[in-house]
CSV table of C-alpha atoms and ligand atoms in Angstrom, one decimal:
chain,number,residue,atom,x,y,z
A,17,MET,CA,31.3,-14.7,6.9
A,18,ARG,CA,29.1,-17.3,5.3
A,19,THR,CA,29.1,-19.6,8.2
A,20,GLY,CA,28.1,-16.6,10.6
A,21,LEU,CA,25.3,-15.8,8.1
A,22,LEU,CA,24.1,-19.3,7.9
A,23,SER,CA,23.8,-19.5,11.8
A,24,LEU,CA,21.9,-16.3,11.6
A,25,LEU,CA,19.6,-18.1,9.2
A,26,LEU,CA,19.3,-20.9,11.8
A,27,ALA,CA,18.7,-18.8,14.5
A,28,ALA,CA,15.2,-17.9,13.2
A,29,ILE,CA,15.3,-15.3,10.6
A,30,ALA,CA,12.0,-14.9,9.1
A,31,LEU,CA,8.3,-15.4,9.2
A,32,LEU,CA,6.3,-15.9,6.0
A,33,ALA,CA,3.2,-16.6,7.6
A,34,VAL,CA,0.4,-14.7,6.8
A,35,PRO,CA,-1.5,-13.4,9.8
A,36,ALA,CA,-5.5,-12.5,9.4
A,37,GLN,CA,-5.5,-9.7,7.1
A,38,THR,CA,-7.2,-6.7,8.7
A,39,PHE,CA,-8.4,-3.4,7.4
A,40,SER,CA,-5.2,-1.4,7.7
A,41,ALA,CA,-6.7,2.2,8.1
A,42,LYS,CA,-9.2,4.4,8.9
A,43,THR,CA,-11.7,4.5,6.2
A,44,VAL,CA,-13.9,7.4,5.2
A,45,VAL,CA,-16.8,7.2,2.8
A,46,VAL,CA,-17.1,10.4,0.5
A,47,ASP,CA,-20.4,10.9,-1.1
A,48,ALA,CA,-20.8,13.4,-3.6
A,49,GLY,CA,-24.4,14.3,-3.7
A,50,HIS,CA,-26.9,14.2,-6.8
A,51,GLY,CA,-25.7,12.8,-10.1
A,52,GLY,CA,-26.9,11.5,-13.6
A,53,GLN,CA,-30.4,12.4,-14.1
A,54,ASP,CA,-30.5,14.4,-10.8
A,55,PRO,CA,-28.6,17.8,-11.3
A,56,GLY,CA,-29.4,19.0,-7.8
A,57,ALA,CA,-29.4,22.7,-7.5
A,58,ILE,CA,-28.8,24.9,-10.6
A,59,GLY,CA,-26.5,27.8,-9.9
A,60,VAL,CA,-27.4,31.3,-11.1
A,61,ASN,CA,-24.2,31.2,-13.2
A,62,GLY,CA,-25.7,27.8,-14.7
A,63,LEU,CA,-23.4,25.7,-12.6
A,64,TYR,CA,-24.8,22.3,-12.0
A,65,GLU,CA,-24.5,21.2,-8.2
A,66,LYS,CA,-24.0,17.6,-9.2
A,67,SER,CA,-20.7,18.7,-10.9
A,68,VAL,CA,-19.5,20.8,-8.2
A,69,ASN,CA,-20.1,18.3,-5.7
A,70,LEU,CA,-18.2,15.5,-7.5
A,71,ASP,CA,-15.2,17.7,-8.1
A,72,VAL,CA,-15.1,18.7,-4.4
A,73,ALA,CA,-15.5,14.9,-3.4
A,74,GLN,CA,-12.9,13.8,-5.6
A,75,LYS,CA,-10.4,16.7,-4.3
A,76,LEU,CA,-11.5,15.6,-0.7
A,77,LYS,CA,-10.5,11.7,-1.7
A,78,GLU,CA,-7.1,13.0,-2.8
A,79,GLN,CA,-6.6,14.9,0.5
A,80,LEU,CA,-7.8,12.2,2.6
A,81,ILE,CA,-5.5,9.6,0.7
A,82,GLN,CA,-2.5,11.6,1.3
A,83,ARG,CA,-3.2,12.1,4.8
A,84,GLY,CA,-3.4,8.4,5.2
A,85,TYR,CA,-7.1,7.5,5.0
A,86,GLU,CA,-8.8,4.7,3.0
A,87,VAL,CA,-11.5,6.4,0.8
A,88,VAL,CA,-14.5,4.9,-0.5
A,89,MET,CA,-16.4,7.0,-3.0
A,90,THR,CA,-20.3,6.2,-3.7
A,91,ARG,CA,-19.9,7.5,-7.1
A,92,THR,CA,-16.9,8.7,-9.2
A,93,ALA,CA,-18.7,9.7,-12.4
A,94,ASP,CA,-22.0,11.5,-13.3
A,95,GLU,CA,-24.4,8.7,-12.6
A,96,TYR,CA,-27.5,8.4,-10.5
A,97,LEU,CA,-27.6,6.7,-7.0
A,98,SER,CA,-30.7,6.4,-5.1
A,99,LEU,CA,-30.3,7.7,-1.2
A,100,ALA,CA,-30.7,4.1,-0.4
A,101,GLN,CA,-27.8,2.9,-2.6
A,102,ARG,CA,-25.7,5.4,-0.9
A,103,VAL,CA,-26.4,4.0,2.4
A,104,GLU,CA,-26.1,0.6,1.6
A,105,GLN,CA,-22.7,1.1,0.0
A,106,THR,CA,-21.6,3.1,3.1
A,107,ASN,CA,-22.6,0.2,5.3
A,108,ALA,CA,-20.8,-2.4,3.1
A,109,ALA,CA,-17.5,-0.3,3.4
A,110,GLN,CA,-17.8,-0.3,7.2
A,111,PRO,CA,-16.0,3.1,7.4
A,112,SER,CA,-15.1,5.2,10.4
A,113,LEU,CA,-17.3,7.9,9.2
A,114,PHE,CA,-19.4,9.3,6.3
A,115,VAL,CA,-19.4,12.8,4.7
A,116,SER,CA,-21.7,13.8,1.8
A,117,VAL,CA,-20.7,17.0,-0.3
A,118,HIS,CA,-23.4,19.3,-1.6
A,119,ALA,CA,-24.0,22.9,-2.6
A,120,ASN,CA,-27.1,24.7,-1.4
A,121,SER,CA,-29.9,26.6,-3.0
A,122,HIS,CA,-32.4,29.1,-1.4
A,123,PRO,CA,-35.3,31.5,-2.6
A,124,ASN,CA,-33.7,34.4,-1.0
A,125,PRO,CA,-30.6,35.2,-3.5
A,126,ASN,CA,-28.9,37.2,-0.4
A,127,VAL,CA,-28.6,34.0,1.4
A,128,SER,CA,-24.7,32.5,1.4
A,129,GLY,CA,-22.4,30.6,3.2
A,130,SER,CA,-21.4,27.1,4.5
A,131,LEU,CA,-23.4,24.9,6.8
A,132,VAL,CA,-23.1,21.4,8.0
A,133,LEU,CA,-26.0,19.0,8.4
A,134,TYR,CA,-26.0,16.1,11.1
A,135,TYR,CA,-28.7,14.0,12.6
A,136,ASP,CA,-29.7,15.1,16.3
A,137,SER,CA,-31.7,13.0,18.4
A,138,ASP,CA,-32.8,15.8,20.6
A,139,TYR,CA,-34.6,17.2,17.5
A,140,PRO,CA,-36.1,14.2,16.2
A,141,GLN,CA,-39.0,14.3,13.4
A,142,ASP,CA,-41.6,11.6,13.9
A,143,SER,CA,-42.0,11.1,10.2
A,144,TYR,CA,-38.3,10.6,9.8
A,145,PRO,CA,-37.0,8.0,12.2
A,146,ALA,CA,-33.3,7.6,12.2
A,147,SER,CA,-31.4,4.2,12.3
A,148,GLU,CA,-30.8,3.0,15.9
A,149,ALA,CA,-27.3,3.5,15.7
A,150,MET,CA,-27.5,7.0,14.3
A,151,ALA,CA,-30.0,8.0,17.0
A,152,LYS,CA,-27.1,7.1,19.4
A,153,LEU,CA,-24.2,8.8,17.3
A,154,SER,CA,-25.7,12.2,17.2
A,155,PRO,CA,-23.1,13.6,19.7
A,156,GLU,CA,-20.3,12.1,17.4
A,157,SER,CA,-22.1,13.2,14.2
A,158,LYS,CA,-22.3,16.9,15.9
A,159,LYS,CA,-18.6,17.0,16.9
A,160,LEU,CA,-17.5,16.2,13.4
A,161,ALA,CA,-19.8,18.7,11.8
A,162,ASN,CA,-18.4,21.4,14.1
A,163,LEU,CA,-14.9,20.6,13.1
A,164,VAL,CA,-15.5,20.3,9.6
A,165,LEU,CA,-17.5,23.6,9.4
A,166,LYS,CA,-14.8,25.3,11.4
A,167,ASN,CA,-12.2,24.1,8.9
A,168,ILE,CA,-13.9,24.9,5.9
A,169,ILE,CA,-14.8,28.6,7.1
A,170,SER,CA,-10.9,29.1,8.1
A,171,GLU,CA,-10.0,27.7,4.7
A,172,THR,CA,-12.4,29.3,2.4
A,173,GLY,CA,-13.7,32.4,4.2
A,174,PHE,CA,-17.3,31.5,3.2
A,175,ALA,CA,-20.1,33.1,5.7
A,176,ASP,CA,-20.6,30.6,8.7
A,177,LYS,CA,-24.2,29.5,8.9
A,178,GLY,CA,-23.5,26.9,11.6
A,179,ILE,CA,-24.3,23.5,12.1
A,180,VAL,CA,-27.9,22.3,11.5
A,181,PRO,CA,-29.9,19.4,12.9
A,182,SER,CA,-31.5,17.4,9.8
A,183,ALA,CA,-33.1,14.2,9.1
A,184,ALA,CA,-31.8,14.3,5.5
A,185,TYR,CA,-31.6,10.4,4.7
A,186,VAL,CA,-27.9,9.7,4.0
A,187,ILE,CA,-26.9,11.4,7.6
A,188,ARG,CA,-30.0,9.5,9.3
A,189,MET,CA,-29.9,6.1,8.0
A,190,GLY,CA,-26.4,4.8,8.4
A,191,GLN,CA,-24.3,3.1,11.2
A,192,VAL,CA,-21.6,5.8,11.7
A,193,PRO,CA,-21.0,9.3,12.4
A,194,SER,CA,-22.3,11.2,9.4
A,195,ILE,CA,-22.4,14.6,8.1
A,196,LEU,CA,-23.6,16.2,4.8
A,197,VAL,CA,-21.8,19.6,4.1
A,198,GLU,CA,-23.6,22.3,2.0
A,199,THR,CA,-20.3,24.0,0.7
A,200,ALA,CA,-22.0,27.4,-0.5
A,201,PHE,CA,-25.2,28.5,-2.0
A,202,LEU,CA,-25.3,28.4,-6.0
A,203,SER,CA,-28.6,30.5,-5.7
A,204,HIS,CA,-26.1,33.5,-4.3
A,205,SER,CA,-24.0,35.1,-7.2
A,206,GLY,CA,-20.8,35.5,-5.1
A,207,ASP,CA,-21.0,32.0,-3.9
A,208,ALA,CA,-21.8,30.4,-7.2
A,209,ALA,CA,-18.9,32.2,-8.8
A,210,ARG,CA,-16.6,31.1,-6.2
A,211,LEU,CA,-17.9,27.5,-6.4
A,212,SER,CA,-16.9,27.6,-10.2
A,213,ASP,CA,-13.4,28.3,-9.2
A,214,SER,CA,-11.1,25.1,-8.9
A,215,PRO,CA,-8.8,26.6,-6.2
A,216,VAL,CA,-11.8,27.5,-4.0
A,217,ARG,CA,-13.1,23.8,-4.6
A,218,GLN,CA,-9.7,22.8,-3.4
A,219,LYS,CA,-10.0,24.7,-0.3
A,220,LEU,CA,-13.3,23.5,0.4
A,221,ALA,CA,-11.8,19.9,0.3
A,222,ASP,CA,-8.8,21.0,2.3
A,223,GLY,CA,-11.1,22.3,4.9
A,224,ILE,CA,-13.3,19.0,5.0
A,225,ALA,CA,-10.3,17.0,5.2
A,226,LYS,CA,-8.6,19.0,8.1
A,227,GLY,CA,-12.0,18.7,9.9
A,228,ILE,CA,-11.9,15.0,9.4
A,229,ALA,CA,-8.4,14.8,10.6
A,230,ALA,CA,-9.1,16.8,13.6
A,231,TYR,CA,-12.2,14.4,14.4
A,232,LEU,CA,-10.2,11.2,13.4
A,233,PRO,CA,-6.5,11.6,14.0
A,234,LEU,CA,-4.1,9.1,12.2
A,235,PRO,CA,-0.4,8.6,13.5
A,236,ASP,CA,2.0,11.0,11.7
A,237,LEU,CA,4.3,8.3,10.5
A,238,PHE,CA,2.5,5.8,8.0
A,239,PRO,CA,-0.9,6.5,9.0
A,240,ASP,CA,-2.2,3.7,6.6
A,241,LEU,CA,-0.7,1.1,9.1
A,242,ALA,CA,-2.8,2.5,12.1
A,243,ASP,CA,-4.4,-0.4,12.9
A,244,HIS,CA,-2.2,-2.9,10.9
A,245,TRP,CA,-0.8,-6.3,12.4
A,246,ALA,CA,2.6,-5.4,10.8
A,247,ARG,CA,2.8,-1.8,12.2
A,248,GLU,CA,5.3,-2.4,14.8
A,249,ALA,CA,7.7,-4.6,12.7
A,250,VAL,CA,7.6,-1.8,10.3
A,251,LEU,CA,8.4,0.8,12.7
A,252,ARG,CA,11.2,-1.3,14.0
A,253,LEU,CA,12.6,-1.4,10.7
A,254,LYS,CA,12.1,2.1,9.9
A,255,ASP,CA,14.2,2.9,12.8
A,256,LYS,CA,17.1,0.9,11.7
A,257,GLY,CA,16.8,2.7,8.2
A,258,LEU,CA,15.8,-0.4,6.6
A,259,VAL,CA,12.6,0.5,5.2
A,260,GLU,CA,11.0,3.8,3.6
A,261,GLY,CA,7.5,4.7,3.0
A,262,ILE,CA,6.1,6.1,-0.2
A,263,PHE,CA,5.3,9.9,0.9
A,264,ASN,CA,4.1,9.3,4.3
A,265,ARG,CA,2.4,5.9,3.6
A,266,TYR,CA,3.7,2.4,4.0
A,267,GLU,CA,1.2,0.5,1.8
A,268,PRO,CA,1.2,-2.6,3.7
A,269,ASP,CA,-1.0,-4.7,1.7
A,270,ARG,CA,0.6,-3.8,-1.7
A,271,ALA,CA,2.6,-6.3,-3.5
A,272,VAL,CA,6.3,-5.5,-3.0
A,273,THR,CA,8.2,-5.4,-6.2
A,274,ARG,CA,11.5,-7.2,-7.0
A,275,ALA,CA,13.4,-4.0,-6.8
A,276,GLU,CA,11.9,-3.1,-3.3
A,277,TRP,CA,12.9,-6.6,-2.0
A,278,LEU,CA,16.3,-6.4,-3.3
A,279,ALA,CA,16.8,-2.8,-1.9
A,280,LEU,CA,15.8,-3.9,1.6
A,281,SER,CA,18.1,-7.0,1.3
A,282,ASP,CA,20.7,-4.6,0.1
A,283,ARG,CA,20.6,-2.3,3.1
A,284,LEU,CA,20.6,-5.4,5.5
A,285,PHE,CA,23.6,-7.4,3.6
A,286,LYS,CA,25.4,-4.6,2.0
A,287,PHE,CA,26.0,-6.0,-1.6
A,288,ALA,CA,28.8,-3.5,-2.3
A,289,ASP,CA,30.7,-4.7,1.1
A,290,ARG,CA,30.1,-8.2,-0.1
A,291,LEU,CA,31.3,-7.5,-3.7
A,292,HIS,CA,34.4,-5.9,-2.2
A,293,ALA,CA,35.1,-8.9,0.1
A,294,ALA,CA,34.7,-11.5,-2.6
A,295,ASP,CA,36.9,-9.5,-5.2
A,296,ALA,CA,39.9,-8.2,-3.2
A,297,PRO,CA,41.7,-11.6,-2.5
A,298,ASP,CA,41.3,-12.8,-5.8
A,299,THR,CA,41.9,-10.1,-8.4
A,300,GLY,CA,43.2,-7.2,-6.9
A,301,TYR,CA,40.9,-5.1,-8.8
A,302,PRO,CA,40.1,-1.9,-7.4
A,303,ASP,CA,36.8,-1.7,-5.8
A,304,THR,CA,34.6,-0.2,-8.3
A,305,THR,CA,31.7,0.3,-5.9
A,306,THR,CA,32.4,3.5,-4.5
A,307,PRO,CA,30.8,4.7,-1.4
A,308,LYS,CA,28.9,6.9,-3.3
A,309,GLU,CA,27.5,4.5,-5.5
A,310,GLN,CA,26.8,2.2,-2.5
A,311,LYS,CA,24.9,5.1,-1.0
A,312,LYS,CA,22.8,5.5,-4.2
A,313,ALA,CA,22.1,1.7,-4.1
A,314,GLU,CA,20.8,2.0,-0.7
A,315,THR,CA,18.7,5.2,-1.5
A,316,SER,CA,15.0,4.7,-0.1
A,317,LEU,CA,12.2,3.2,-2.1
A,318,PRO,CA,10.9,5.2,-5.0
A,319,THR,CA,8.6,7.8,-4.6
A,320,ASP,CA,7.3,7.8,-8.1
A,321,GLN,CA,6.2,4.2,-8.7
A,322,THR,CA,3.0,5.4,-10.1
A,323,GLU,CA,2.1,1.7,-11.3
A,324,ALA,CA,2.8,0.3,-8.0
A,325,ALA,CA,1.3,3.0,-6.1
A,326,GLN,CA,-2.1,2.6,-7.8
A,327,ALA,CA,-2.3,-1.0,-6.9
A,328,PRO,CA,-2.5,-0.7,-3.1
A,329,SER,CA,-6.1,-0.7,-2.7
A,330,SER,CA,-6.8,-4.2,-4.4
A,331,PRO,CA,-7.5,-6.4,-1.7
A,332,PRO,CA,-4.8,-8.6,-0.3
A,333,GLU,CA,-4.1,-11.6,-2.7
A,334,LEU,CA,-5.1,-14.8,-1.5
A,335,PRO,CA,-3.1,-17.9,-2.1
A,336,GLU,CA,-4.3,-18.2,-5.7
A,337,SER,CA,-1.9,-17.0,-8.3
A,338,ALA,CA,-1.0,-20.5,-9.3
A,339,SER,CA,-4.7,-20.8,-10.4
A,340,GLN,CA,-5.3,-17.5,-11.5
A,341,GLY,CA,-3.8,-18.1,-14.9
A,342,GLN,CA,-1.1,-15.6,-14.3
A,343,ALA,CA,2.1,-17.7,-14.7
A,344,SER,CA,4.9,-17.1,-12.3
A,345,PRO,CA,7.8,-15.7,-14.0
A,346,LEU,CA,9.7,-18.6,-12.7
A,347,ALA,CA,7.2,-21.0,-14.1
A,348,GLN,CA,7.8,-19.8,-17.9
A,349,THR,CA,11.6,-19.5,-17.7
A,350,PRO,CA,14.5,-21.2,-15.7
A,351,PRO,CA,14.6,-19.5,-12.4
A,352,THR,CA,15.5,-16.2,-11.8
A,353,TRP,CA,18.1,-16.9,-9.2
A,354,ALA,CA,21.3,-17.7,-10.3
A,355,ASN,CA,22.5,-21.2,-10.6
A,356,ARG,CA,19.0,-22.6,-10.1
A,357,SER,CA,18.3,-24.7,-12.9
A,358,ALA,CA,14.4,-25.5,-12.2
A,359,VAL,CA,14.2,-29.2,-11.5
A,360,GLN,CA,17.7,-29.7,-12.0
A,361,SER,CA,18.7,-27.9,-9.1
A,362,GLU,CA,17.0,-30.6,-6.9
A,363,THR,CA,19.5,-33.1,-8.2
A,364,THR,CA,22.8,-31.5,-8.6
A,365,ALA,CA,24.5,-29.0,-6.3
A,366,ALA,CA,24.4,-25.6,-7.6
A,367,PRO,CA,27.6,-24.1,-9.1
A,368,LYS,CA,29.4,-21.3,-7.1
A,369,PRO,CA,28.0,-18.2,-7.6
A,370,ALA,CA,31.5,-17.0,-8.6
A,371,SER,CA,31.6,-19.1,-11.6
A,372,ARG,CA,29.1,-16.8,-12.9
A,373,THR,CA,30.0,-13.8,-11.7
A,374,PRO,CA,31.0,-11.0,-14.2
A,375,SER,CA,33.9,-9.0,-13.5
A,376,PRO,CA,33.0,-6.0,-11.4
A,377,GLY,CA,33.6,-3.3,-14.2
A,378,GLN,CA,31.1,-4.7,-16.5
A,379,PRO,CA,27.6,-4.2,-15.6
A,380,GLN,CA,25.4,-6.7,-17.4
A,381,SER,CA,22.4,-5.0,-19.6
A,382,PHE,CA,18.8,-5.8,-19.3
A,383,LYS,CA,16.2,-4.6,-21.3
A,384,ASP,CA,13.9,-3.3,-18.7
A,385,LEU,CA,16.7,-1.9,-16.4
A,386,PRO,CA,17.9,1.4,-17.7
A,387,LYS,CA,20.6,3.2,-15.8
A,388,SER,CA,18.0,5.7,-14.6
A,389,HIS,CA,16.3,3.0,-12.7
A,390,TRP,CA,16.3,3.9,-9.0
A,391,ALA,CA,17.8,0.3,-8.2
A,392,TYR,CA,19.9,-0.2,-11.1
A,393,GLU,CA,23.2,-0.5,-9.0
A,394,THR,CA,21.6,-2.9,-6.5
A,395,PHE,CA,20.5,-5.1,-9.3
A,396,GLN,CA,23.9,-5.0,-10.8
A,397,ASN,CA,25.5,-5.8,-7.5
A,398,ALA,CA,23.2,-8.8,-6.9
A,399,VAL,CA,24.0,-10.1,-10.4
A,400,ARG,CA,27.6,-9.7,-9.5
A,401,LEU,CA,27.1,-11.6,-6.5
A,402,GLY,CA,25.2,-14.3,-8.1
A,403,TYR,CA,21.9,-13.8,-6.2
A,404,MET,CA,19.9,-13.1,-9.3
A,405,ASN,CA,19.9,-13.7,-13.1
A,406,GLY,CA,18.0,-12.1,-15.9
A,407,TYR,CA,15.4,-13.9,-17.8
A,408,GLU,CA,15.9,-15.7,-21.0
A,409,ASP,CA,13.9,-12.6,-22.7
A,410,GLY,CA,16.6,-10.4,-21.7
A,411,THR,CA,14.7,-8.7,-18.8
A,412,ILE,CA,15.2,-8.7,-15.0
A,413,ARG,CA,11.7,-7.3,-14.4
A,414,PRO,CA,12.5,-4.8,-11.5
A,415,ASP,CA,9.3,-3.5,-11.2
A,416,GLN,CA,7.2,-6.9,-11.1
A,417,PRO,CA,5.9,-8.3,-8.0
A,418,ILE,CA,8.0,-11.1,-6.2
A,419,THR,CA,6.5,-14.0,-5.1
A,420,ARG,CA,6.8,-16.0,-1.4
A,421,GLY,CA,8.7,-18.7,-3.2
A,422,GLU,CA,11.0,-16.3,-4.9
A,423,VAL,CA,11.7,-14.5,-1.7
A,424,THR,CA,12.4,-17.7,0.3
A,425,ALA,CA,15.0,-18.9,-2.4
A,426,LEU,CA,16.6,-15.6,-2.5
A,427,LEU,CA,17.0,-15.0,1.2
A,428,GLU,CA,18.6,-18.7,1.5
A,429,ARG,CA,20.9,-17.5,-1.4
A,430,MET,CA,22.1,-14.4,0.5
A,431,THR,CA,22.4,-16.1,3.7
A,432,ALA,CA,23.7,-19.3,3.0
A,433,ASP,CA,26.7,-20.5,0.9
A,434,ALA,CA,25.4,-21.9,-2.5
A,435,GLY,CA,27.1,-25.1,-1.8
A,436,ASN,CA,25.1,-25.5,1.6
A,437,SER,CA,22.0,-25.7,-0.5
A,438,PRO,CA,21.7,-29.4,-1.1
A,439,PRO,CA,18.7,-30.8,-2.9
A,440,TRP,CA,15.6,-31.4,-0.6
A,441,THR,CA,14.6,-35.3,-0.4
A,442,GLY,CA,11.6,-34.9,1.7
A,443,PRO,CA,9.2,-35.0,3.2
A,444,ALA,CA,7.1,-32.5,1.4
A,445,ASP,CA,4.6,-31.3,3.7
A,446,PHE,CA,2.8,-28.6,1.7
A,447,THR,CA,0.6,-29.9,-1.1
A,448,ASP,CA,1.6,-27.0,-3.3
A,449,VAL,CA,5.3,-27.5,-3.0
A,450,PRO,CA,6.1,-30.9,-4.4
A,451,LEU,CA,9.8,-32.2,-4.3
A,452,LYS,CA,10.2,-31.3,-7.8
A,453,HIS,CA,9.2,-27.3,-7.1
A,454,TRP,CA,12.0,-25.4,-8.2
A,455,ALA,CA,12.2,-24.0,-4.5
A,456,SER,CA,11.2,-26.7,-2.4
A,457,GLY,CA,14.9,-26.9,-1.2
A,458,PRO,CA,14.9,-23.4,0.2
A,459,ILE,CA,11.3,-23.7,1.4
A,460,TYR,CA,11.6,-27.0,3.2
A,461,ARG,CA,15.0,-26.0,4.6
A,462,MET,CA,13.7,-22.8,6.3
A,463,LYS,CA,10.4,-24.5,7.3
A,464,GLN,CA,12.4,-27.1,9.2
A,465,GLN,CA,14.4,-24.4,10.6
A,466,GLY,CA,11.4,-22.7,12.0
A,467,ILE,CA,12.1,-19.7,9.7
A,468,ILE,CA,9.1,-19.8,7.8
A,469,THR,CA,5.6,-21.4,7.8
A,470,GLY,CA,3.1,-21.8,5.3
A,471,VAL,CA,-0.3,-19.9,4.8
A,472,THR,CA,-1.9,-23.0,6.2
A,473,ASP,CA,-0.6,-26.1,7.8
A,474,LYS,CA,-0.9,-27.9,4.5
A,475,THR,CA,-0.2,-25.0,1.9
A,476,PHE,CA,2.7,-22.3,1.6
A,477,ALA,CA,1.5,-20.4,-1.7
A,478,PRO,CA,4.9,-20.1,-3.2
A,479,ASP,CA,3.4,-18.4,-6.2
A,480,LYS,CA,1.7,-15.9,-3.9
A,481,LYS,CA,2.8,-12.5,-4.3
A,482,MET,CA,4.5,-11.1,-1.1
A,483,THR,CA,3.1,-8.1,0.4
A,484,ARG,CA,5.0,-5.1,2.0
A,485,ALA,CA,3.6,-6.1,5.3
A,486,GLU,CA,5.0,-9.8,5.0
A,487,MET,CA,8.1,-8.5,3.9
A,488,ALA,CA,8.5,-6.3,7.0
A,489,ALA,CA,7.5,-9.1,9.3
A,490,LEU,CA,10.0,-11.5,7.7
A,491,MET,CA,13.1,-8.9,7.8
A,492,ASP,CA,12.0,-7.7,11.5
A,493,ARG,CA,12.4,-11.6,12.7
A,494,TYR,CA,15.5,-11.8,10.9
A,495,VAL,CA,16.9,-8.5,12.3
A,496,ALA,CA,15.8,-9.2,15.6
A,497,ALA,CA,17.6,-12.9,15.6
A,498,PRO,CA,20.5,-13.4,18.1
A,499,LYS,CA,23.6,-12.7,16.3
B,13,ZN,ZN1,-27.9,18.7,-2.9
């Protein structure tokens, strides 16, 4: 079995190259009107427009993110921004579209309802010229305005005041289709009362989001991969049941956690089957890993990784982590991977995994791996198989990011017999992977075999966190390799 796996490895498993990072999804700028010293309109019930705007904008942001859009907010607090600053922020975000959220006011207290403003080059105002781009975008902005208004009306039941050509600054000076939503009239007692009601604000946000989705549709599955370089790879793996999203998102540019990497490896290599194969001849132990347990170990990625789920909007990591002052877990302690004794592993053959394999019935205890952890069984099996060890401080760090170096070493460990991992004696082409690097063996062997490449010709970035997109690309290559 091991020989077969090794040949698979040699066949061209994996690609650790990092293609140019591209913006992964359609971005919407959400602008909450007014703020700080500028309250906007003040309602007949005392409600401040700036507060309603911000709450609706934040609810809209949540709606859009759930649908798979990237969202940039011009403000997230009660602060003053000039109109020019809002447009500058918008241009800098290079979004697909811009939506500004306001509430209206009219001298006549009987005027009520929703309306949506957009710039229309058929109704130019000489004193308020539009940007060159916006003048040409009128048909797009108008289409967006119509779709958003229609959905607001159907969600909220506010009176339909129609779409209105306007020279308002924020919808006139930008570079992308732009609208300004006047949700309802704070000068109207009925509208104002409804605007103070959180469920109504939610309906407003839902309506605006539906309108945006109608204008700018995203794929149903993993919309955050819409234009991503790794989309095809992820979808192939999804087809095979090897990867899962988080809700409906894949979060391609988020660092993959050790648990996520291990879960994917387990789905592919079937740790429980390997344990069974390894144990049965020697011990005659009954297989303690029942099919049910294995199923549990292979369950999909967690849906409640709040910590991880909040990370995704951070920009993709550059090969910097070594110099960032954030020490790799492997730099502080002996290698995570079983049988690898840091530098020593370069000069001595690693012992057989079995020599450290606890008996199947005795799970190891790690401080940060409670039985309730979604990947508990997977980690236990990986430890039993000798793929992974805990750290000296008694942790195994399931929810920490995993680095490119760690993945490379672990993949070799899972695909090759430990005895087939001799020290590497050179050449050491990557300036950041000297021979004494703990993972130089796996890295240079896989490079030699054409399995991985560096982030540049000269660097591998072994301490860089692997992203979920890179994980998918790597496994896609592995799965596609001739068997
Ligand atoms: Zn306003």
